[in-house]
XYZ file of C-alpha atoms in Angstrom:
306
model
C 151.105 139.485 42.820
C 152.065 136.623 45.178
C 150.963 138.712 48.183
C 147.544 139.295 46.594
C 147.027 135.563 45.978
C 148.010 134.664 49.541
C 145.690 137.312 51.008
C 142.757 136.078 48.893
C 143.355 132.461 49.946
C 143.484 133.460 53.631
C 140.254 135.461 53.321
C 138.488 132.507 51.650
C 139.645 130.125 54.382
C 138.422 132.504 57.092
C 135.004 132.797 55.413
C 134.619 128.997 55.227
C 135.518 128.568 58.905
C 133.180 131.344 60.014
C 130.292 129.968 57.981
C 130.747 126.437 59.306
C 130.552 127.681 62.899
C 127.207 129.374 62.566
C 125.580 126.070 63.611
C 125.672 125.985 67.418
C 124.730 122.298 67.444
C 127.862 121.231 65.592
C 130.830 120.311 67.801
C 133.126 120.599 64.787
C 132.879 124.343 65.300
C 134.817 123.977 68.504
C 137.322 121.318 67.612
C 137.527 117.677 68.644
C 138.830 118.041 72.195
C 137.985 120.153 75.240
C 140.960 122.478 74.827
C 139.567 123.766 71.522
C 135.803 123.810 72.229
C 135.867 127.535 72.839
C 133.916 129.487 75.458
C 132.461 127.228 78.162
C 130.365 127.229 81.332
C 129.857 124.625 84.052
C 126.541 122.797 84.381
C 124.469 123.903 87.380
C 121.136 122.497 88.589
C 117.778 123.533 89.928
C 115.886 120.395 90.960
C 112.241 120.027 92.005
C 110.037 116.974 92.469
C 106.901 116.419 90.396
C 103.845 117.556 92.358
C 105.676 118.792 95.420
C 109.176 119.283 96.779
C 109.403 116.059 98.750
C 110.268 112.378 98.457
C 107.614 110.663 100.547
C 104.282 112.251 101.434
C 103.452 109.469 103.882
C 106.380 110.527 106.044
C 105.666 114.226 105.507
C 109.091 114.857 104.037
C 109.061 118.492 103.003
C 112.112 118.841 100.781
C 115.687 117.961 99.892
C 117.014 119.722 103.017
C 115.157 117.232 105.247
C 117.106 114.308 103.773
C 120.558 113.191 104.909
C 123.144 114.173 102.295
C 120.895 113.693 99.233
C 122.716 113.157 95.947
C 121.619 112.587 92.348
C 123.368 111.144 89.303
C 123.477 113.473 86.292
C 124.354 112.785 82.651
C 124.427 115.069 79.605
C 123.878 113.711 76.092
C 124.263 115.191 72.615
C 120.661 114.370 71.684
C 117.323 113.197 73.044
C 118.288 109.514 72.852
C 121.026 107.746 74.791
C 122.358 106.414 71.498
C 123.300 109.999 70.555
C 126.314 109.693 72.858
C 127.556 111.714 75.792
C 128.019 115.449 75.409
C 131.492 116.789 74.578
C 133.999 115.692 77.244
C 131.368 114.772 79.847
C 130.917 111.389 81.499
C 127.809 109.529 82.594
C 126.628 109.541 86.203
C 128.196 112.704 87.635
C 127.352 113.046 91.323
C 125.662 116.259 92.462
C 125.131 116.714 96.221
C 122.548 118.978 97.837
C 123.876 121.341 100.513
C 122.904 124.801 101.659
C 120.143 125.082 99.086
C 122.472 124.320 96.160
C 123.453 121.282 94.105
C 127.254 120.985 94.062
C 129.756 118.735 92.331
C 133.514 118.418 92.022
C 133.268 117.351 88.374
C 130.747 119.607 86.638
C 130.358 118.903 82.907
C 131.539 121.794 80.730
C 128.976 123.252 78.343
C 129.718 124.853 74.987
C 127.775 126.372 72.101
C 126.145 123.055 71.196
C 122.967 122.054 73.021
C 123.201 119.377 75.705
C 120.309 117.220 76.953
C 120.234 116.456 80.679
C 118.953 113.412 82.555
C 119.181 112.591 86.280
C 118.141 110.032 88.884
C 117.876 109.663 92.668
C 119.334 108.201 94.830
C 122.865 108.364 93.446
C 124.812 105.103 93.087
C 128.566 105.359 92.484
C 129.938 103.613 89.375
C 126.409 102.756 88.205
C 125.047 102.714 84.672
C 122.061 105.129 84.664
C 120.430 103.016 81.949
C 120.557 99.837 84.092
C 120.187 100.621 87.796
C 119.720 97.592 90.058
C 116.969 98.594 92.499
C 115.689 96.789 95.591
C 112.799 98.572 97.267
C 113.466 99.224 100.955
C 110.269 101.179 101.685
C 112.344 104.097 102.947
C 113.771 105.672 99.801
C 111.844 106.900 96.806
C 113.339 106.301 93.356
C 113.078 109.335 91.080
C 114.270 110.359 87.643
C 114.298 113.203 85.140
C 114.139 111.568 81.688
C 116.550 112.470 78.924
C 115.676 115.805 77.355
C 113.951 117.078 80.506
C 116.210 120.123 80.260
C 118.317 121.556 77.439
C 121.514 123.416 78.316
C 124.422 125.187 76.631
C 127.119 127.748 77.403
C 124.474 130.475 77.199
C 121.969 128.589 79.397
C 124.092 126.486 81.766
C 121.491 125.824 84.492
C 119.353 122.715 84.049
C 115.783 123.004 85.323
C 114.897 119.459 86.371
C 111.620 118.080 87.682
C 112.098 114.619 89.146
C 109.350 112.068 88.509
C 108.466 109.122 90.746
C 109.587 105.741 89.434
C 107.757 103.719 92.100
C 104.121 103.276 93.094
C 102.723 103.203 96.626
C 100.131 100.779 97.976
C 98.788 101.616 101.395
C 95.884 101.454 103.793
C 94.201 103.186 106.689
C 92.495 101.152 109.408
C 89.518 101.843 111.646
C 87.149 99.615 113.646
C 83.386 99.438 114.030
C 81.989 97.108 116.681
C 85.215 95.105 116.728
C 85.738 93.451 120.142
C 89.237 92.091 119.655
C 92.436 93.714 120.914
C 92.874 95.420 117.571
C 96.571 95.048 116.745
C 98.073 94.554 113.277
C 101.162 92.361 112.854
C 101.816 92.769 109.130
C 100.464 93.902 105.782
C 101.274 92.046 102.541
C 100.793 92.915 98.868
C 100.977 90.085 96.327
C 100.577 90.641 92.589
C 102.224 90.122 89.229
C 101.804 93.878 88.907
C 104.310 94.680 91.680
C 107.907 93.741 92.454
C 110.575 94.246 95.084
C 113.579 94.063 92.722
C 114.053 95.382 89.232
C 116.320 97.100 86.716
C 115.519 100.738 86.076
C 116.532 102.794 83.041
C 116.523 106.348 84.405
C 117.148 107.780 80.939
C 113.850 106.429 79.588
C 111.953 105.829 82.848
C 111.373 102.133 82.072
C 111.524 99.085 84.376
C 112.690 95.608 83.347
C 113.797 92.273 84.848
C 111.457 92.642 87.821
C 111.197 89.907 90.461
C 109.780 89.037 93.923
C 106.074 89.780 93.575
C 105.238 89.708 97.311
C 106.061 92.643 99.586
C 105.411 92.758 103.332
C 105.480 95.480 105.969
C 105.870 94.254 109.575
C 104.648 96.058 112.670
C 105.261 95.807 116.402
C 101.563 95.436 117.300
C 100.349 98.504 115.449
C 96.988 99.663 116.860
C 94.186 99.484 114.299
C 93.305 103.132 114.734
C 96.840 104.491 114.496
C 96.469 107.945 112.915
C 99.264 107.425 110.395
C 98.781 105.922 106.952
C 101.024 102.999 106.096
C 102.329 102.588 102.541
C 104.454 100.038 100.764
C 106.747 101.245 97.993
C 106.480 98.875 95.015
C 108.039 98.598 91.571
C 105.415 98.564 88.780
C 106.007 95.164 87.178
C 103.332 94.981 84.486
C 101.931 97.289 81.842
C 98.442 95.794 82.182
C 95.768 95.158 84.795
C 96.642 92.384 87.262
C 95.078 90.753 90.318
C 96.239 92.317 93.581
C 95.918 90.417 96.867
C 96.116 92.447 100.079
C 96.519 90.545 103.374
C 96.470 91.672 106.996
C 97.209 89.800 110.206
C 95.018 91.317 112.915
C 95.051 89.733 116.379
C 96.672 86.620 114.860
C 93.891 86.162 112.260
C 94.573 86.601 108.543
C 92.281 88.740 106.404
C 92.632 89.114 102.640
C 91.068 90.872 99.691
C 91.749 90.204 96.026
C 91.005 92.915 93.526
C 92.406 94.082 90.203
C 94.465 97.138 89.409
C 96.895 98.541 86.909
C 99.869 99.543 89.048
C 101.655 102.534 87.531
C 104.676 104.507 88.619
C 103.882 107.800 90.300
C 100.497 106.505 91.526
C 99.252 105.957 95.090
C 96.716 103.217 95.861
C 95.090 103.632 99.309
C 92.625 101.145 100.832
C 90.570 102.504 103.774
C 89.812 99.360 105.797
C 87.204 99.018 108.562
C 87.516 96.059 110.951
C 84.348 94.471 112.387
C 83.668 91.215 114.244
C 82.397 89.843 110.932
C 85.458 90.747 108.921
C 86.736 93.706 106.965
C 85.048 96.225 104.736
C 86.856 98.340 102.168
C 85.241 101.359 100.552
C 86.294 104.329 98.474
C 89.649 102.806 97.542
C 91.498 105.706 95.983
C 93.908 105.662 93.071
C 95.714 108.955 92.890
C 98.682 110.671 91.397
C 101.384 111.254 93.969
C 99.315 114.206 95.182
C 96.150 114.551 93.062
C 93.199 112.116 93.119
C 92.130 110.554 89.812
C 89.452 107.984 90.768
C 87.834 105.645 93.338
C 86.509 102.099 93.610
C 85.215 99.925 96.495
C 84.525 96.411 97.816
C 83.993 94.116 100.853
C 86.210 91.329 102.214
C 85.868 88.550 104.816
C 88.457 86.625 106.929
C 90.085 83.610 105.277
């Protein structure tokens, strides 16, 4: 009789445990620490860039392999909001390095039956908080991110498929001359606007900028010829959610030329001003506002020397 009671109690306990573990999103199925989470797999990555596999079209960068030791910071959360907490025994900001066509790490997060939500950013900064990255634009390095929830992973699907988005905007120009009799050399190009910034705090989990500062950015040249075939861009942080005045200034043969227009500067957009230099001043036409690769619209105008 006692044996029958014990057997029935054991069977009931087994049924309760089995039923409670049918929910793959519940970590209680696997215990409260990594040793009892059950079957696991390490997180692996496949990482592309939105629009093309590159980091700066102006420099004709063709992919991760063309960069010097590229690395991204990766975090896995329990839900689609950072407030959901980090996944299982993982930690924020795990470094993954690109080498030989693969993304490798020495501390891969372990994945279990529960779903994990992946976020990432580039370039990697050791000991940084991915929700509050201090960024200073250097006009050499793009800032990219894959927002939280961009890829869902688990023990059964351990490879995250990430598409990195561009967190910066680019403002650039091309120069040509028509009847201009000067020497035709550019000393610098300046962008000034409340809509752009050189420093800011970036939340790579949400893709939002805050605490932006320094609203004037300048690119210097060693007597760049007007008709240089390359296009010159400035990387800028989008500093406003609305339309702002944008002042573009050039120093050409020691004379300053400026144009003031309006634009809504958005991350992932490229603003290119084709400028023609004449003895009477500058003309700007067909100013393009594009996605990082695909055109979305044009405007135009005319400017004179200050």
